[in-house]
Amino acid sequence: MKNRPPSSGAPSPDAGSNLPPAAAGGDDKARAARKPSAAAARRAEKAAMHAQTTEAVAPTHDPHAAKASYSPEPVMTTTATPTAAALRKDPARADNWKKLPLEQLTDADILAMPDAEYMNDVQLAYFRRKLQALKQDILNNAGETTEHLREDTVVVPDPADRATIEEEHALELRTRDRERKLLKKIEQSLARIDSGDYGYCEETGEPIGVGRLLARPTASLSIEAQQRRELKQKLFGD
């Protein structure tokens, strides 16, 4: 009995050539069946490109999410009123206006005065003093602005520095313009003190109130009349 050489697991190089023609043809048909056609490959490539394009342009979030979650904050409109501290009356100070000189009286002392003493000589003198001090501050500020403008007349070569100085001047002039309008109201308030009309509403004749006058010495309207005027200006313009 002849000994056969051990066979390895890998086929020999000539194994394919020794196959019968029918077997070789069957392998070619199987490979052709497994290989996709050119048209199918183009369709698959086009589908992949379409999927990538759709994914690129698709939004990554719900476009209505922000709109649904947004809720506008309510707008609060308030009318200028005296502060809470100014509205509190201290009964212990009710008679200070009788005992202290005018120079030592404070806003709390004036506020604590009895309602029956509304706009008596002491209150009128106190508000006159308050208005005159406010007027003097405005005049001092106007003088300082004039000095600043005179000192800064030197030409600055750097355009950036020159623009900064001009912006500061414009802001200061706008502030002085607002104070100029306030100065006119102060003069009108002093005239009402002289005529005995200070502290009373120009439209209704009702008392404006010590608390409102302490917060706004130039007030000429009560809170209700001021609200009506602001509403009318909002509806019909100036």
PDB file of C-alpha atoms in Angstrom, residues 23-187:
ATOM      1  CA  ALA A  23     -17.742  23.935 -12.648  1.00  0.00           C
ATOM      2  CA  ALA A  24     -15.685  26.949 -13.765  1.00  0.00           C
ATOM      3  CA  GLY A  25     -18.627  28.374 -15.651  1.00  0.00           C
ATOM      4  CA  GLY A  26     -20.859  27.991 -12.600  1.00  0.00           C
ATOM      5  CA  ASP A  27     -18.476  30.082 -10.465  1.00  0.00           C
ATOM      6  CA  ASP A  28     -18.443  32.860 -13.086  1.00  0.00           C
ATOM      7  CA  LYS A  29     -22.246  32.976 -13.122  1.00  0.00           C
ATOM      8  CA  ALA A  30     -22.370  33.143  -9.298  1.00  0.00           C
ATOM      9  CA  ARG A  31     -19.904  36.028  -9.190  1.00  0.00           C
ATOM     10  CA  ALA A  32     -21.846  37.851 -11.904  1.00  0.00           C
ATOM     11  CA  ALA A  33     -25.054  37.365  -9.920  1.00  0.00           C
ATOM     12  CA  ARG A  34     -23.458  38.764  -6.759  1.00  0.00           C
ATOM     13  CA  LYS A  35     -21.971  41.823  -8.584  1.00  0.00           C
ATOM     14  CA  PRO A  36     -24.563  44.683  -8.801  1.00  0.00           C
ATOM     15  CA  SER A  37     -25.246  46.169 -12.160  1.00  0.00           C
ATOM     16  CA  ALA A  38     -24.016  49.676 -13.119  1.00  0.00           C
ATOM     17  CA  ALA A  39     -27.562  51.093 -13.085  1.00  0.00           C
ATOM     18  CA  ALA A  40     -28.217  49.741  -9.607  1.00  0.00           C
ATOM     19  CA  ALA A  41     -24.947  51.232  -8.397  1.00  0.00           C
ATOM     20  CA  ARG A  42     -25.881  54.656  -9.771  1.00  0.00           C
ATOM     21  CA  ARG A  43     -29.301  54.445  -8.130  1.00  0.00           C
ATOM     22  CA  ALA A  44     -27.726  53.572  -4.808  1.00  0.00           C
ATOM     23  CA  GLU A  45     -25.210  56.422  -5.096  1.00  0.00           C
ATOM     24  CA  LYS A  46     -27.986  58.901  -5.950  1.00  0.00           C
ATOM     25  CA  ALA A  47     -30.074  57.737  -2.986  1.00  0.00           C
ATOM     26  CA  ALA A  48     -27.100  58.138  -0.649  1.00  0.00           C
ATOM     27  CA  MET A  49     -26.432  61.688  -1.913  1.00  0.00           C
ATOM     28  CA  HIS A  50     -30.109  62.579  -1.472  1.00  0.00           C
ATOM     29  CA  ALA A  51     -30.079  61.269   2.077  1.00  0.00           C
ATOM     30  CA  GLN A  52     -26.962  63.309   2.916  1.00  0.00           C
ATOM     31  CA  THR A  53     -28.444  66.471   1.392  1.00  0.00           C
ATOM     32  CA  THR A  54     -31.702  66.046   3.281  1.00  0.00           C
ATOM     33  CA  GLU A  55     -29.851  65.508   6.530  1.00  0.00           C
ATOM     34  CA  ALA A  56     -27.731  68.639   5.950  1.00  0.00           C
ATOM     35  CA  VAL A  57     -30.689  70.967   5.400  1.00  0.00           C
ATOM     36  CA  ALA A  58     -33.033  69.441   7.954  1.00  0.00           C
ATOM     37  CA  PRO A  59     -33.406  71.631  11.092  1.00  0.00           C
ATOM     38  CA  THR A  60     -31.808  70.195  14.192  1.00  0.00           C
ATOM     39  CA  HIS A  61     -34.531  71.668  16.424  1.00  0.00           C
ATOM     40  CA  ASP A  62     -38.205  72.317  16.324  1.00  0.00           C
ATOM     41  CA  PRO A  63     -38.652  75.743  14.651  1.00  0.00           C
ATOM     42  CA  HIS A  64     -41.796  76.334  16.689  1.00  0.00           C
ATOM     43  CA  ALA A  65     -40.178  75.488  20.014  1.00  0.00           C
ATOM     44  CA  ALA A  66     -38.757  78.969  20.655  1.00  0.00           C
ATOM     45  CA  LYS A  67     -42.004  80.654  19.637  1.00  0.00           C
ATOM     46  CA  ALA A  68     -44.012  78.345  21.859  1.00  0.00           C
ATOM     47  CA  SER A  69     -41.767  78.896  24.866  1.00  0.00           C
ATOM     48  CA  TYR A  70     -41.543  82.686  24.429  1.00  0.00           C
ATOM     49  CA  SER A  71     -43.933  84.772  26.443  1.00  0.00           C
ATOM     50  CA  PRO A  72     -43.603  88.563  26.377  1.00  0.00           C
ATOM     51  CA  GLU A  73     -42.914  90.150  29.714  1.00  0.00           C
ATOM     52  CA  PRO A  74     -45.636  92.487  30.914  1.00  0.00           C
ATOM     53  CA  VAL A  75     -44.775  96.143  30.563  1.00  0.00           C
ATOM     54  CA  MET A  76     -45.074  97.961  33.840  1.00  0.00           C
ATOM     55  CA  THR A  77     -46.102 101.599  33.601  1.00  0.00           C
ATOM     56  CA  THR A  78     -45.820 103.646  36.729  1.00  0.00           C
ATOM     57  CA  THR A  79     -46.355 107.278  37.464  1.00  0.00           C
ATOM     58  CA  ALA A  80     -43.746 109.127  39.457  1.00  0.00           C
ATOM     59  CA  THR A  81     -44.877 109.090  43.059  1.00  0.00           C
ATOM     60  CA  PRO A  82     -43.132 109.881  46.328  1.00  0.00           C
ATOM     61  CA  THR A  83     -40.970 107.163  47.767  1.00  0.00           C
ATOM     62  CA  ALA A  84     -42.243 104.841  50.456  1.00  0.00           C
ATOM     63  CA  ALA A  85     -39.969 106.449  53.008  1.00  0.00           C
ATOM     64  CA  ALA A  86     -41.404 109.879  52.206  1.00  0.00           C
ATOM     65  CA  LEU A  87     -44.978 108.630  52.582  1.00  0.00           C
ATOM     66  CA  ARG A  88     -44.508 107.482  56.159  1.00  0.00           C
ATOM     67  CA  LYS A  89     -45.428 110.031  58.795  1.00  0.00           C
ATOM     68  CA  ASP A  90     -43.668 110.093  62.131  1.00  0.00           C
ATOM     69  CA  PRO A  91     -46.087 111.272  64.842  1.00  0.00           C
ATOM     70  CA  ALA A  92     -43.161 112.213  67.054  1.00  0.00           C
ATOM     71  CA  ARG A  93     -42.197 114.947  64.544  1.00  0.00           C
ATOM     72  CA  ALA A  94     -45.686 116.433  64.252  1.00  0.00           C
ATOM     73  CA  ASP A  95     -44.797 119.524  66.332  1.00  0.00           C
ATOM     74  CA  ASN A  96     -41.200 120.023  65.246  1.00  0.00           C
ATOM     75  CA  TRP A  97     -42.243 122.776  62.851  1.00  0.00           C
ATOM     76  CA  LYS A  98     -43.300 124.814  65.903  1.00  0.00           C
ATOM     77  CA  LYS A  99     -40.093 124.262  67.877  1.00  0.00           C
ATOM     78  CA  LEU A 100     -37.286 124.170  65.289  1.00  0.00           C
ATOM     79  CA  PRO A 101     -36.037 127.011  63.071  1.00  0.00           C
ATOM     80  CA  LEU A 102     -36.627 126.716  59.346  1.00  0.00           C
ATOM     81  CA  GLU A 103     -32.973 125.840  58.654  1.00  0.00           C
ATOM     82  CA  GLN A 104     -33.192 122.736  60.866  1.00  0.00           C
ATOM     83  CA  LEU A 105     -36.429 121.337  59.512  1.00  0.00           C
ATOM     84  CA  THR A 106     -36.230 118.216  57.350  1.00  0.00           C
ATOM     85  CA  ASP A 107     -38.556 116.559  54.860  1.00  0.00           C
ATOM     86  CA  ALA A 108     -39.771 114.191  57.599  1.00  0.00           C
ATOM     87  CA  ASP A 109     -40.713 117.162  59.790  1.00  0.00           C
ATOM     88  CA  ILE A 110     -42.715 118.797  57.012  1.00  0.00           C
ATOM     89  CA  LEU A 111     -44.422 115.523  56.140  1.00  0.00           C
ATOM     90  CA  ALA A 112     -45.429 114.925  59.765  1.00  0.00           C
ATOM     91  CA  MET A 113     -47.245 118.244  60.010  1.00  0.00           C
ATOM     92  CA  PRO A 114     -51.012 118.040  60.509  1.00  0.00           C
ATOM     93  CA  ASP A 115     -53.211 118.184  57.416  1.00  0.00           C
ATOM     94  CA  ALA A 116     -54.866 121.300  58.815  1.00  0.00           C
ATOM     95  CA  GLU A 117     -51.561 123.158  58.416  1.00  0.00           C
ATOM     96  CA  TYR A 118     -51.267 122.365  54.712  1.00  0.00           C
ATOM     97  CA  MET A 119     -49.401 125.136  52.871  1.00  0.00           C
ATOM     98  CA  ASN A 120     -49.124 127.389  55.900  1.00  0.00           C
ATOM     99  CA  ASP A 121     -46.334 129.929  56.146  1.00  0.00           C
ATOM    100  CA  VAL A 122     -43.808 127.368  57.400  1.00  0.00           C
ATOM    101  CA  GLN A 123     -44.433 124.931  54.551  1.00  0.00           C
ATOM    102  CA  LEU A 124     -44.368 127.688  51.936  1.00  0.00           C
ATOM    103  CA  ALA A 125     -41.091 129.006  53.338  1.00  0.00           C
ATOM    104  CA  TYR A 126     -39.635 125.494  53.404  1.00  0.00           C
ATOM    105  CA  PHE A 127     -40.524 124.801  49.779  1.00  0.00           C
ATOM    106  CA  ARG A 128     -39.282 128.225  48.732  1.00  0.00           C
ATOM    107  CA  ARG A 129     -35.947 127.424  50.341  1.00  0.00           C
ATOM    108  CA  LYS A 130     -35.912 124.019  48.645  1.00  0.00           C
ATOM    109  CA  LEU A 131     -36.647 125.488  45.205  1.00  0.00           C
ATOM    110  CA  GLN A 132     -34.047 128.212  45.588  1.00  0.00           C
ATOM    111  CA  ALA A 133     -31.387 125.658  46.540  1.00  0.00           C
ATOM    112  CA  LEU A 134     -32.290 123.568  43.471  1.00  0.00           C
ATOM    113  CA  LYS A 135     -32.116 126.671  41.300  1.00  0.00           C
ATOM    114  CA  GLN A 136     -28.688 127.568  42.649  1.00  0.00           C
ATOM    115  CA  ASP A 137     -27.382 124.056  41.922  1.00  0.00           C
ATOM    116  CA  ILE A 138     -28.543 124.328  38.322  1.00  0.00           C
ATOM    117  CA  LEU A 139     -26.866 127.710  37.902  1.00  0.00           C
ATOM    118  CA  ASN A 140     -23.633 126.337  39.371  1.00  0.00           C
ATOM    119  CA  ASN A 141     -23.707 123.402  36.973  1.00  0.00           C
ATOM    120  CA  ALA A 142     -24.235 125.773  34.058  1.00  0.00           C
ATOM    121  CA  GLY A 143     -21.197 127.775  35.126  1.00  0.00           C
ATOM    122  CA  GLU A 144     -19.074 124.636  35.357  1.00  0.00           C
ATOM    123  CA  THR A 145     -20.160 123.607  31.863  1.00  0.00           C
ATOM    124  CA  THR A 146     -19.095 126.979  30.493  1.00  0.00           C
ATOM    125  CA  GLU A 147     -15.683 126.569  32.123  1.00  0.00           C
ATOM    126  CA  HIS A 148     -15.288 123.071  30.708  1.00  0.00           C
ATOM    127  CA  LEU A 149     -16.115 124.212  27.198  1.00  0.00           C
ATOM    128  CA  ARG A 150     -13.676 127.087  27.501  1.00  0.00           C
ATOM    129  CA  GLU A 151     -10.866 124.869  28.765  1.00  0.00           C
ATOM    130  CA  ASP A 152     -11.354 122.234  26.060  1.00  0.00           C
ATOM    131  CA  THR A 153     -11.152 124.610  23.127  1.00  0.00           C
ATOM    132  CA  VAL A 154      -7.573 123.490  22.418  1.00  0.00           C
ATOM    133  CA  VAL A 155      -7.404 121.463  19.206  1.00  0.00           C
ATOM    134  CA  VAL A 156      -6.561 117.816  19.923  1.00  0.00           C
ATOM    135  CA  PRO A 157      -4.567 116.178  17.109  1.00  0.00           C
ATOM    136  CA  ASP A 158      -5.742 112.617  17.803  1.00  0.00           C
ATOM    137  CA  PRO A 159      -9.107 112.027  16.081  1.00  0.00           C
ATOM    138  CA  ALA A 160     -10.181 109.464  18.684  1.00  0.00           C
ATOM    139  CA  ASP A 161      -9.496 111.822  21.592  1.00  0.00           C
ATOM    140  CA  ARG A 162     -11.211 114.653  19.765  1.00  0.00           C
ATOM    141  CA  ALA A 163     -14.294 112.500  19.167  1.00  0.00           C
ATOM    142  CA  THR A 164     -14.387 111.522  22.851  1.00  0.00           C
ATOM    143  CA  ILE A 165     -14.206 115.158  23.956  1.00  0.00           C
ATOM    144  CA  GLU A 166     -16.947 116.162  21.533  1.00  0.00           C
ATOM    145  CA  GLU A 167     -19.198 113.355  22.788  1.00  0.00           C
ATOM    146  CA  GLU A 168     -18.658 114.443  26.386  1.00  0.00           C
ATOM    147  CA  HIS A 169     -19.497 118.024  25.442  1.00  0.00           C
ATOM    148  CA  ALA A 170     -22.681 116.908  23.660  1.00  0.00           C
ATOM    149  CA  LEU A 171     -23.784 114.863  26.669  1.00  0.00           C
ATOM    150  CA  GLU A 172     -23.094 117.735  29.048  1.00  0.00           C
ATOM    151  CA  LEU A 173     -24.993 120.178  26.842  1.00  0.00           C
ATOM    152  CA  ARG A 174     -28.003 117.845  26.713  1.00  0.00           C
ATOM    153  CA  THR A 175     -27.958 117.651  30.493  1.00  0.00           C
ATOM    154  CA  ARG A 176     -27.804 121.431  30.765  1.00  0.00           C
ATOM    155  CA  ASP A 177     -30.709 121.712  28.326  1.00  0.00           C
ATOM    156  CA  ARG A 178     -32.868 119.512  30.568  1.00  0.00           C
ATOM    157  CA  GLU A 179     -31.840 121.612  33.561  1.00  0.00           C
ATOM    158  CA  ARG A 180     -32.749 124.755  31.647  1.00  0.00           C
ATOM    159  CA  LYS A 181     -36.300 123.430  31.255  1.00  0.00           C
ATOM    160  CA  LEU A 182     -36.333 122.521  34.944  1.00  0.00           C
ATOM    161  CA  LEU A 183     -35.137 126.018  35.805  1.00  0.00           C
ATOM    162  CA  LYS A 184     -38.179 127.455  34.034  1.00  0.00           C
ATOM    163  CA  LYS A 185     -40.464 125.235  36.130  1.00  0.00           C
ATOM    164  CA  ILE A 186     -38.675 126.357  39.277  1.00  0.00           C
ATOM    165  CA  GLU A 187     -39.316 129.986  38.407  1.00  0.00           C
TER     166      GLU A 187
END
